[in-house]
Amino acid sequence: MQVTALNNSCAYGQPGIFRGHLHFGNARLSGYSWPLCEVRGTRPGPRLCVSAGVHVNEVSSIEAAVRLQRLFDPETIKGSVSIIPLINQPAMYKYSEYVCPIDDKNINFTFPGKSDGTFSEALCDAIMNEWCAGTDCYVDLHGGDLRENVARFSIFQHTQNAELDALGRRVAMCFDADIVMGLPAAHMEKPGRPPTGFARHGRLALMSEAGSNGLLDEGAICFHVEGVLNIARTLGILDTPVAPFRNARVQCDDYLWVDCPVDGEFHAEVEPGERIKKGQRLGTMRDLFGETLVEIGAPEEGLLLWRITHPSIPKSAPVLAVAVAEKPL
Ligand SMILES: [Zn+2]
């Protein structure tokens, strides 16, 4: 990868604050550059990479990645913190929901990607193997696309590697979340989110989710910012104390999507973060005469992770997701 520096930047790789643009080496990504802020301490230590804007309408997480750039001081940190605040550059100002407009792929489900694949696949490969090369932890911030409301949650990947599992859980617990989601190990069998793609190579990545409906929300912004600062404290980059937690951080180990059974208008009866019982009515689908077409029931006992907020939902599109709490041993 190559970088070009702005005027108020230190030289890349030197102690100080680098501000500029990153150009990946893969020719499939030529023509695009990524804004990069990298704070490098005068003392050696771990490397933390942070990104947002895989989904460009998830603006609270993007704003968090902007604010984080000002919260690390090269004189006091150990190691480095590298931040790309908007990954899906082809989608910028296009407001596209979930996908990269060049190949219509959802970057979030394309890790680890491949260097000779489509734009999104090449980008995931470049994130992992160029920008995040040698990083101790990668955190990708999300939440609250134009038609969704999400609970405050964090995600790590369950693997067959007990040490990596323990580290992933510990770092995911750095967020003051309603729900800490350990994705089932079966997710590793196909391309997936950053925690999944990195875990396939024995590496650590996490996600955080908070926000709703493409709105800047101070609470959601602070959730992401404080979580990343707590990760930096846990890794030893910052030596300030971990911030206190107020939320339950319920540990969950399954992530169930519920698809809409019919075309219609969704009227929800629960909100993200709420506990739900198996079979409980979570909402109804109605027609445009106000008649109930079908009830949407909870597939399992757990907590509501997110729901679609725009009522009009076509058959087979996702309408909500449920987090299943870990069974006590
Ligand atoms: Zn997202």
XYZ file of N, CA and C and ligand atoms in Angstrom, residues 54-55 58 98 108 141-143 145 148 207 209, ligand 1:
37
model
N -18.375 0.809 6.311
C -18.651 -0.290 5.377
C -20.084 -0.104 4.878
N -20.941 0.356 5.786
C -22.322 0.742 5.450
C -22.408 2.257 5.648
N -24.610 4.340 8.193
C -24.508 4.040 9.624
C -23.646 5.132 10.254
N -26.244 -1.065 2.547
C -25.570 -2.353 2.732
C -24.510 -2.709 1.672
N -19.572 -6.371 4.261
C -19.598 -6.939 5.608
C -19.704 -8.459 5.620
N -16.795 -0.595 13.056
C -17.946 0.009 13.731
C -19.140 0.083 12.777
N -20.324 -0.263 13.278
C -21.542 -0.342 12.456
C -22.749 0.180 13.224
N -23.909 0.150 12.512
C -25.200 0.261 13.193
C -26.106 1.366 12.727
N -28.555 1.537 9.762
C -28.760 1.941 8.369
C -30.129 2.627 8.243
N -33.337 0.765 9.780
C -33.185 -0.218 10.855
C -32.829 0.456 12.172
N -16.703 -6.446 15.890
C -17.598 -5.411 15.388
C -18.378 -4.828 16.551
N -22.106 -2.498 17.089
C -23.334 -2.061 16.412
C -24.126 -1.161 17.356
Zn -23.512 -2.206 9.189
